[in-house]
């Protein structure tokens, strides 16, 4: 007769083949928590990813081109750039961050080329449909003269702001072939970075194409 303890026999037995082993307690919940953290991080990073695509998908390299010239490195709106609105109150231009800005610079007299730029900006914004609310058109006036009633009434959707021409010139670049600030339309992203300059005497349909891409691929503004 065997005197071996039955409990000893059970303790020495190996688990039957095919028996499922339990995962250590808490491992499954830890993995779920990790995936949740990764998902949250991706959602938070999505706007920045969209902005990156917006800048570089249309970059003029390879088979895809932009009509406007990308400004590299980007130039943030100077905190020192103070403008005056129609109400006569000063404010920082940087306070307009949060929207895409199409910017034109000219004298308050606004001759034919000036009006043409404002017209192109208005039409490009209007053709964006529901997305147009993401864009603010800005006319930076380099003097405190009066804007004509015709221009004022035709472009009610344009912010007409007086700015120091020296401050504006220090911020906005021109082409190497001798163009002036008043020759261009500029694009500023919702983070307040100047990121694109359109050529002199631009084709508005091509400006529209660039703006449409920027709004499509960017989740900001």
PDB file of C-alpha atoms in Angstrom:
ATOM      1  CA  UNK A   1       0.000   0.000   0.000  1.00  0.00           C
ATOM      2  CA  UNK A   2       1.359   3.417  -0.988  1.00  0.00           C
ATOM      3  CA  UNK A   3       1.872   5.913   1.832  1.00  0.00           C
ATOM      4  CA  UNK A   4       2.306   8.945  -0.542  1.00  0.00           C
ATOM      5  CA  UNK A   5       0.101  11.874   0.327  1.00  0.00           C
ATOM      6  CA  UNK A   6      -2.680  12.312  -2.307  1.00  0.00           C
ATOM      7  CA  UNK A   7      -2.155  16.086  -2.142  1.00  0.00           C
ATOM      8  CA  UNK A   8       1.495  15.569  -3.070  1.00  0.00           C
ATOM      9  CA  UNK A   9       0.418  13.597  -6.136  1.00  0.00           C
ATOM     10  CA  UNK A  10      -1.917  16.390  -7.210  1.00  0.00           C
ATOM     11  CA  UNK A  11       0.773  19.004  -6.659  1.00  0.00           C
ATOM     12  CA  UNK A  12       3.186  17.093  -8.853  1.00  0.00           C
ATOM     13  CA  UNK A  13       0.809  16.667 -11.740  1.00  0.00           C
ATOM     14  CA  UNK A  14       1.339  18.822 -14.868  1.00  0.00           C
ATOM     15  CA  UNK A  15      -1.564  20.725 -16.316  1.00  0.00           C
ATOM     16  CA  UNK A  16      -3.465  18.752 -18.928  1.00  0.00           C
ATOM     17  CA  UNK A  17      -2.450  19.596 -22.517  1.00  0.00           C
ATOM     18  CA  UNK A  18      -4.612  22.326 -24.053  1.00  0.00           C
ATOM     19  CA  UNK A  19      -5.586  23.837 -20.715  1.00  0.00           C
ATOM     20  CA  UNK A  20      -5.854  27.694 -20.993  1.00  0.00           C
ATOM     21  CA  UNK A  21      -3.509  29.652 -18.780  1.00  0.00           C
ATOM     22  CA  UNK A  22      -4.923  32.725 -17.217  1.00  0.00           C
ATOM     23  CA  UNK A  23      -3.296  36.095 -17.962  1.00  0.00           C
ATOM     24  CA  UNK A  24      -1.847  37.876 -14.995  1.00  0.00           C
ATOM     25  CA  UNK A  25      -4.478  39.981 -13.276  1.00  0.00           C
ATOM     26  CA  UNK A  26      -4.679  43.501 -14.715  1.00  0.00           C
ATOM     27  CA  UNK A  27      -2.783  42.841 -17.958  1.00  0.00           C
ATOM     28  CA  UNK A  28      -5.853  43.166 -20.180  1.00  0.00           C
ATOM     29  CA  UNK A  29      -6.973  46.407 -18.591  1.00  0.00           C
ATOM     30  CA  UNK A  30      -3.428  47.804 -18.875  1.00  0.00           C
ATOM     31  CA  UNK A  31      -3.393  47.097 -22.614  1.00  0.00           C
ATOM     32  CA  UNK A  32      -6.792  48.745 -23.065  1.00  0.00           C
ATOM     33  CA  UNK A  33      -5.557  51.788 -21.151  1.00  0.00           C
ATOM     34  CA  UNK A  34      -2.484  52.034 -23.341  1.00  0.00           C
ATOM     35  CA  UNK A  35      -4.547  51.957 -26.556  1.00  0.00           C
ATOM     36  CA  UNK A  36      -6.890  54.584 -25.127  1.00  0.00           C
ATOM     37  CA  UNK A  37      -3.938  56.872 -24.370  1.00  0.00           C
ATOM     38  CA  UNK A  38      -2.610  56.420 -27.909  1.00  0.00           C
ATOM     39  CA  UNK A  39      -6.041  57.226 -29.360  1.00  0.00           C
ATOM     40  CA  UNK A  40      -6.318  60.408 -27.276  1.00  0.00           C
ATOM     41  CA  UNK A  41      -2.802  61.457 -28.329  1.00  0.00           C
ATOM     42  CA  UNK A  42      -3.711  60.959 -32.009  1.00  0.00           C
ATOM     43  CA  UNK A  43      -6.911  63.013 -31.687  1.00  0.00           C
ATOM     44  CA  UNK A  44      -4.991  65.848 -30.009  1.00  0.00           C
ATOM     45  CA  UNK A  45      -2.302  65.776 -32.699  1.00  0.00           C
ATOM     46  CA  UNK A  46      -4.750  65.659 -35.627  1.00  0.00           C
ATOM     47  CA  UNK A  47      -4.951  69.457 -36.162  1.00  0.00           C
ATOM     48  CA  UNK A  48      -1.170  69.752 -36.278  1.00  0.00           C
ATOM     49  CA  UNK A  49      -0.974  66.804 -38.679  1.00  0.00           C
ATOM     50  CA  UNK A  50      -3.603  68.439 -40.874  1.00  0.00           C
ATOM     51  CA  UNK A  51      -1.719  71.709 -40.902  1.00  0.00           C
ATOM     52  CA  UNK A  52       1.509  69.920 -41.838  1.00  0.00           C
ATOM     53  CA  UNK A  53      -0.235  68.232 -44.768  1.00  0.00           C
ATOM     54  CA  UNK A  54      -1.782  71.538 -45.798  1.00  0.00           C
ATOM     55  CA  UNK A  55       1.637  73.177 -46.001  1.00  0.00           C
ATOM     56  CA  UNK A  56       3.570  70.386 -47.638  1.00  0.00           C
ATOM     57  CA  UNK A  57       1.068  68.513 -49.828  1.00  0.00           C
ATOM     58  CA  UNK A  58       0.909  71.577 -52.058  1.00  0.00           C
ATOM     59  CA  UNK A  59       4.597  72.380 -51.730  1.00  0.00           C
ATOM     60  CA  UNK A  60       6.103  73.051 -55.176  1.00  0.00           C
ATOM     61  CA  UNK A  61       8.186  69.902 -55.356  1.00  0.00           C
ATOM     62  CA  UNK A  62       7.663  66.656 -57.226  1.00  0.00           C
ATOM     63  CA  UNK A  63       4.410  66.309 -59.136  1.00  0.00           C
ATOM     64  CA  UNK A  64       2.295  68.532 -56.879  1.00  0.00           C
ATOM     65  CA  UNK A  65       2.630  72.318 -57.007  1.00  0.00           C
ATOM     66  CA  UNK A  66       1.149  75.384 -55.390  1.00  0.00           C
ATOM     67  CA  UNK A  67       0.452  78.632 -57.156  1.00  0.00           C
ATOM     68  CA  UNK A  68       1.478  80.777 -54.212  1.00  0.00           C
ATOM     69  CA  UNK A  69       5.021  80.732 -52.916  1.00  0.00           C
ATOM     70  CA  UNK A  70       5.462  79.180 -49.485  1.00  0.00           C
ATOM     71  CA  UNK A  71       7.196  81.443 -46.995  1.00  0.00           C
ATOM     72  CA  UNK A  72       9.971  79.460 -45.294  1.00  0.00           C
ATOM     73  CA  UNK A  73      10.595  79.733 -42.493  1.00  0.00           C
ATOM     74  CA  UNK A  74       7.146  80.877 -41.504  1.00  0.00           C
ATOM     75  CA  UNK A  75       6.920  84.350 -40.034  1.00  0.00           C
ATOM     76  CA  UNK A  76       4.617  84.822 -37.038  1.00  0.00           C
ATOM     77  CA  UNK A  77       2.660  88.044 -36.767  1.00  0.00           C
ATOM     78  CA  UNK A  78       4.871  90.321 -34.635  1.00  0.00           C
ATOM     79  CA  UNK A  79       3.376  90.980 -31.215  1.00  0.00           C
ATOM     80  CA  UNK A  80       4.505  94.586 -31.691  1.00  0.00           C
ATOM     81  CA  UNK A  81       2.382  95.025 -34.843  1.00  0.00           C
ATOM     82  CA  UNK A  82      -0.463  97.215 -33.594  1.00  0.00           C
ATOM     83  CA  UNK A  83      -3.247  98.277 -35.968  1.00  0.00           C
ATOM     84  CA  UNK A  84      -6.185 100.661 -35.699  1.00  0.00           C
ATOM     85  CA  UNK A  85      -9.692  99.652 -36.674  1.00  0.00           C
ATOM     86  CA  UNK A  86     -12.595 101.714 -38.007  1.00  0.00           C
ATOM     87  CA  UNK A  87     -13.600 102.462 -34.416  1.00  0.00           C
ATOM     88  CA  UNK A  88     -10.259 104.194 -33.829  1.00  0.00           C
ATOM     89  CA  UNK A  89      -9.191 101.716 -31.158  1.00  0.00           C
ATOM     90  CA  UNK A  90      -5.732 100.115 -31.387  1.00  0.00           C
ATOM     91  CA  UNK A  91      -5.346  96.358 -31.260  1.00  0.00           C
ATOM     92  CA  UNK A  92      -2.682  93.791 -31.986  1.00  0.00           C
ATOM     93  CA  UNK A  93      -2.972  92.222 -35.428  1.00  0.00           C
ATOM     94  CA  UNK A  94      -2.075  88.941 -33.699  1.00  0.00           C
ATOM     95  CA  UNK A  95      -5.486  89.093 -31.994  1.00  0.00           C
ATOM     96  CA  UNK A  96      -6.983  87.864 -35.293  1.00  0.00           C
ATOM     97  CA  UNK A  97      -5.336  84.476 -34.784  1.00  0.00           C
ATOM     98  CA  UNK A  98      -7.774  81.596 -35.036  1.00  0.00           C
ATOM     99  CA  UNK A  99      -8.747  82.274 -38.673  1.00  0.00           C
ATOM    100  CA  UNK A 100      -7.015  82.028 -42.015  1.00  0.00           C
ATOM    101  CA  UNK A 101      -6.145  85.585 -43.050  1.00  0.00           C
ATOM    102  CA  UNK A 102      -5.874  86.850 -46.620  1.00  0.00           C
ATOM    103  CA  UNK A 103      -3.935  90.087 -46.366  1.00  0.00           C
ATOM    104  CA  UNK A 104      -3.530  92.974 -48.803  1.00  0.00           C
ATOM    105  CA  UNK A 105      -1.459  96.106 -48.150  1.00  0.00           C
ATOM    106  CA  UNK A 106      -2.069  99.484 -49.805  1.00  0.00           C
ATOM    107  CA  UNK A 107      -2.840 103.141 -49.224  1.00  0.00           C
ATOM    108  CA  UNK A 108      -6.274 104.210 -48.029  1.00  0.00           C
ATOM    109  CA  UNK A 109      -6.877 105.876 -51.412  1.00  0.00           C
ATOM    110  CA  UNK A 110      -6.981 102.319 -52.896  1.00  0.00           C
ATOM    111  CA  UNK A 111      -6.439 102.759 -56.626  1.00  0.00           C
ATOM    112  CA  UNK A 112      -7.448 100.268 -59.316  1.00  0.00           C
ATOM    113  CA  UNK A 113      -4.783  97.598 -58.525  1.00  0.00           C
ATOM    114  CA  UNK A 114      -5.720  97.857 -54.840  1.00  0.00           C
ATOM    115  CA  UNK A 115      -9.424  97.403 -55.562  1.00  0.00           C
ATOM    116  CA  UNK A 116      -8.589  94.463 -57.840  1.00  0.00           C
ATOM    117  CA  UNK A 117      -6.808  92.681 -54.985  1.00  0.00           C
ATOM    118  CA  UNK A 118      -9.728  93.285 -52.632  1.00  0.00           C
ATOM    119  CA  UNK A 119     -12.112  91.979 -55.285  1.00  0.00           C
ATOM    120  CA  UNK A 120     -10.066  88.817 -55.816  1.00  0.00           C
ATOM    121  CA  UNK A 121      -9.888  88.227 -52.059  1.00  0.00           C
ATOM    122  CA  UNK A 122     -13.650  88.652 -51.701  1.00  0.00           C
ATOM    123  CA  UNK A 123     -14.395  86.290 -54.583  1.00  0.00           C
ATOM    124  CA  UNK A 124     -11.937  83.607 -53.415  1.00  0.00           C
ATOM    125  CA  UNK A 125     -13.487  83.679 -49.949  1.00  0.00           C
ATOM    126  CA  UNK A 126     -17.023  83.526 -51.353  1.00  0.00           C
ATOM    127  CA  UNK A 127     -16.236  80.456 -53.490  1.00  0.00           C
ATOM    128  CA  UNK A 128     -15.284  78.419 -50.398  1.00  0.00           C
ATOM    129  CA  UNK A 129     -18.947  77.847 -49.531  1.00  0.00           C
ATOM    130  CA  UNK A 130     -19.521  76.995 -45.870  1.00  0.00           C
ATOM    131  CA  UNK A 131     -15.754  77.010 -45.314  1.00  0.00           C
ATOM    132  CA  UNK A 132     -15.584  80.751 -46.045  1.00  0.00           C
ATOM    133  CA  UNK A 133     -16.239  81.546 -42.370  1.00  0.00           C
ATOM    134  CA  UNK A 134     -12.758  80.208 -41.631  1.00  0.00           C
ATOM    135  CA  UNK A 135     -11.257  83.084 -43.661  1.00  0.00           C
ATOM    136  CA  UNK A 136     -10.957  86.752 -42.717  1.00  0.00           C
ATOM    137  CA  UNK A 137      -9.933  89.236 -45.411  1.00  0.00           C
ATOM    138  CA  UNK A 138      -7.654  92.005 -44.137  1.00  0.00           C
ATOM    139  CA  UNK A 139      -6.800  95.316 -45.838  1.00  0.00           C
ATOM    140  CA  UNK A 140      -3.767  96.827 -44.084  1.00  0.00           C
ATOM    141  CA  UNK A 141      -3.814 100.551 -44.848  1.00  0.00           C
ATOM    142  CA  UNK A 142      -0.482 102.325 -44.705  1.00  0.00           C
ATOM    143  CA  UNK A 143      -1.973 105.735 -43.872  1.00  0.00           C
ATOM    144  CA  UNK A 144      -4.890 107.212 -41.955  1.00  0.00           C
ATOM    145  CA  UNK A 145      -6.656 108.632 -45.009  1.00  0.00           C
ATOM    146  CA  UNK A 146     -10.341 108.021 -45.618  1.00  0.00           C
ATOM    147  CA  UNK A 147     -11.392 104.994 -47.636  1.00  0.00           C
ATOM    148  CA  UNK A 148     -13.821 105.960 -50.408  1.00  0.00           C
ATOM    149  CA  UNK A 149     -17.490 105.235 -49.763  1.00  0.00           C
ATOM    150  CA  UNK A 150     -17.596 102.969 -52.832  1.00  0.00           C
ATOM    151  CA  UNK A 151     -14.773 100.752 -51.560  1.00  0.00           C
ATOM    152  CA  UNK A 152     -16.076 100.795 -47.997  1.00  0.00           C
ATOM    153  CA  UNK A 153     -19.574  99.701 -49.017  1.00  0.00           C
ATOM    154  CA  UNK A 154     -18.374  97.094 -51.536  1.00  0.00           C
ATOM    155  CA  UNK A 155     -16.098  95.319 -49.059  1.00  0.00           C
ATOM    156  CA  UNK A 156     -17.982  95.272 -45.786  1.00  0.00           C
ATOM    157  CA  UNK A 157     -16.644  91.757 -45.123  1.00  0.00           C
ATOM    158  CA  UNK A 158     -13.034  93.026 -45.189  1.00  0.00           C
ATOM    159  CA  UNK A 159     -11.237  94.236 -42.062  1.00  0.00           C
ATOM    160  CA  UNK A 160      -9.796  97.656 -43.003  1.00  0.00           C
ATOM    161  CA  UNK A 161      -7.013  98.362 -40.525  1.00  0.00           C
ATOM    162  CA  UNK A 162      -4.424 101.137 -40.323  1.00  0.00           C
ATOM    163  CA  UNK A 163      -0.861  99.883 -39.767  1.00  0.00           C
ATOM    164  CA  UNK A 164       2.574 101.423 -39.561  1.00  0.00           C
ATOM    165  CA  UNK A 165       4.160 100.804 -43.009  1.00  0.00           C
ATOM    166  CA  UNK A 166       7.587 100.214 -41.447  1.00  0.00           C
ATOM    167  CA  UNK A 167       6.236  97.477 -39.172  1.00  0.00           C
ATOM    168  CA  UNK A 168       4.390  95.871 -42.077  1.00  0.00           C
ATOM    169  CA  UNK A 169       7.477  96.000 -44.319  1.00  0.00           C
ATOM    170  CA  UNK A 170       9.561  94.328 -41.628  1.00  0.00           C
ATOM    171  CA  UNK A 171       7.100  91.417 -41.536  1.00  0.00           C
ATOM    172  CA  UNK A 172       5.975  90.827 -45.122  1.00  0.00           C
ATOM    173  CA  UNK A 173       8.530  89.664 -47.735  1.00  0.00           C
ATOM    174  CA  UNK A 174       8.554  90.519 -51.443  1.00  0.00           C
ATOM    175  CA  UNK A 175       9.924  88.745 -54.517  1.00  0.00           C
ATOM    176  CA  UNK A 176      13.603  88.967 -55.411  1.00  0.00           C
ATOM    177  CA  UNK A 177      12.748  90.616 -58.746  1.00  0.00           C
ATOM    178  CA  UNK A 178      11.856  93.941 -57.136  1.00  0.00           C
ATOM    179  CA  UNK A 179       8.138  93.655 -56.393  1.00  0.00           C
ATOM    180  CA  UNK A 180       6.561  95.736 -53.624  1.00  0.00           C
ATOM    181  CA  UNK A 181       4.414  94.707 -50.678  1.00  0.00           C
ATOM    182  CA  UNK A 182       1.429  96.320 -52.409  1.00  0.00           C
ATOM    183  CA  UNK A 183       1.844  93.908 -55.347  1.00  0.00           C
ATOM    184  CA  UNK A 184       0.974  90.780 -53.365  1.00  0.00           C
ATOM    185  CA  UNK A 185      -1.793  89.007 -51.508  1.00  0.00           C
ATOM    186  CA  UNK A 186      -0.529  87.131 -48.445  1.00  0.00           C
ATOM    187  CA  UNK A 187      -1.889  84.137 -46.535  1.00  0.00           C
ATOM    188  CA  UNK A 188      -1.581  83.778 -42.760  1.00  0.00           C
ATOM    189  CA  UNK A 189      -2.500  80.541 -40.978  1.00  0.00           C
ATOM    190  CA  UNK A 190      -4.731  80.358 -37.861  1.00  0.00           C
ATOM    191  CA  UNK A 191      -1.641  80.073 -35.650  1.00  0.00           C
ATOM    192  CA  UNK A 192      -0.631  83.538 -36.834  1.00  0.00           C
ATOM    193  CA  UNK A 193       2.162  82.411 -39.164  1.00  0.00           C
ATOM    194  CA  UNK A 194       2.665  84.071 -42.537  1.00  0.00           C
ATOM    195  CA  UNK A 195       2.996  81.045 -44.792  1.00  0.00           C
ATOM    196  CA  UNK A 196       2.203  81.973 -48.413  1.00  0.00           C
ATOM    197  CA  UNK A 197       2.617  84.867 -50.860  1.00  0.00           C
ATOM    198  CA  UNK A 198       0.737  85.121 -54.148  1.00  0.00           C
ATOM    199  CA  UNK A 199       2.420  86.712 -57.190  1.00  0.00           C
ATOM    200  CA  UNK A 200       1.870  90.145 -58.680  1.00  0.00           C
ATOM    201  CA  UNK A 201      -1.192  90.379 -60.969  1.00  0.00           C
ATOM    202  CA  UNK A 202      -2.444  86.979 -59.743  1.00  0.00           C
ATOM    203  CA  UNK A 203      -4.841  84.533 -61.330  1.00  0.00           C
ATOM    204  CA  UNK A 204      -7.764  84.378 -58.847  1.00  0.00           C
ATOM    205  CA  UNK A 205      -8.782  80.870 -59.941  1.00  0.00           C
ATOM    206  CA  UNK A 206      -5.327  79.608 -58.961  1.00  0.00           C
ATOM    207  CA  UNK A 207      -5.475  81.434 -55.640  1.00  0.00           C
ATOM    208  CA  UNK A 208      -8.812  79.696 -55.065  1.00  0.00           C
ATOM    209  CA  UNK A 209      -7.184  76.322 -55.752  1.00  0.00           C
ATOM    210  CA  UNK A 210      -4.490  76.887 -53.128  1.00  0.00           C
ATOM    211  CA  UNK A 211      -6.934  78.201 -50.528  1.00  0.00           C
ATOM    212  CA  UNK A 212      -9.295  75.279 -51.098  1.00  0.00           C
ATOM    213  CA  UNK A 213      -6.443  72.828 -50.477  1.00  0.00           C
ATOM    214  CA  UNK A 214      -5.354  74.623 -47.329  1.00  0.00           C
ATOM    215  CA  UNK A 215      -8.853  74.486 -45.871  1.00  0.00           C
ATOM    216  CA  UNK A 216      -9.376  70.891 -46.964  1.00  0.00           C
ATOM    217  CA  UNK A 217      -6.196  69.436 -45.462  1.00  0.00           C
ATOM    218  CA  UNK A 218      -6.023  71.556 -42.326  1.00  0.00           C
ATOM    219  CA  UNK A 219      -8.138  70.989 -39.235  1.00  0.00           C
ATOM    220  CA  UNK A 220      -7.184  74.311 -37.678  1.00  0.00           C
ATOM    221  CA  UNK A 221      -9.024  77.597 -38.016  1.00  0.00           C
TER     222      UNK A 221
END
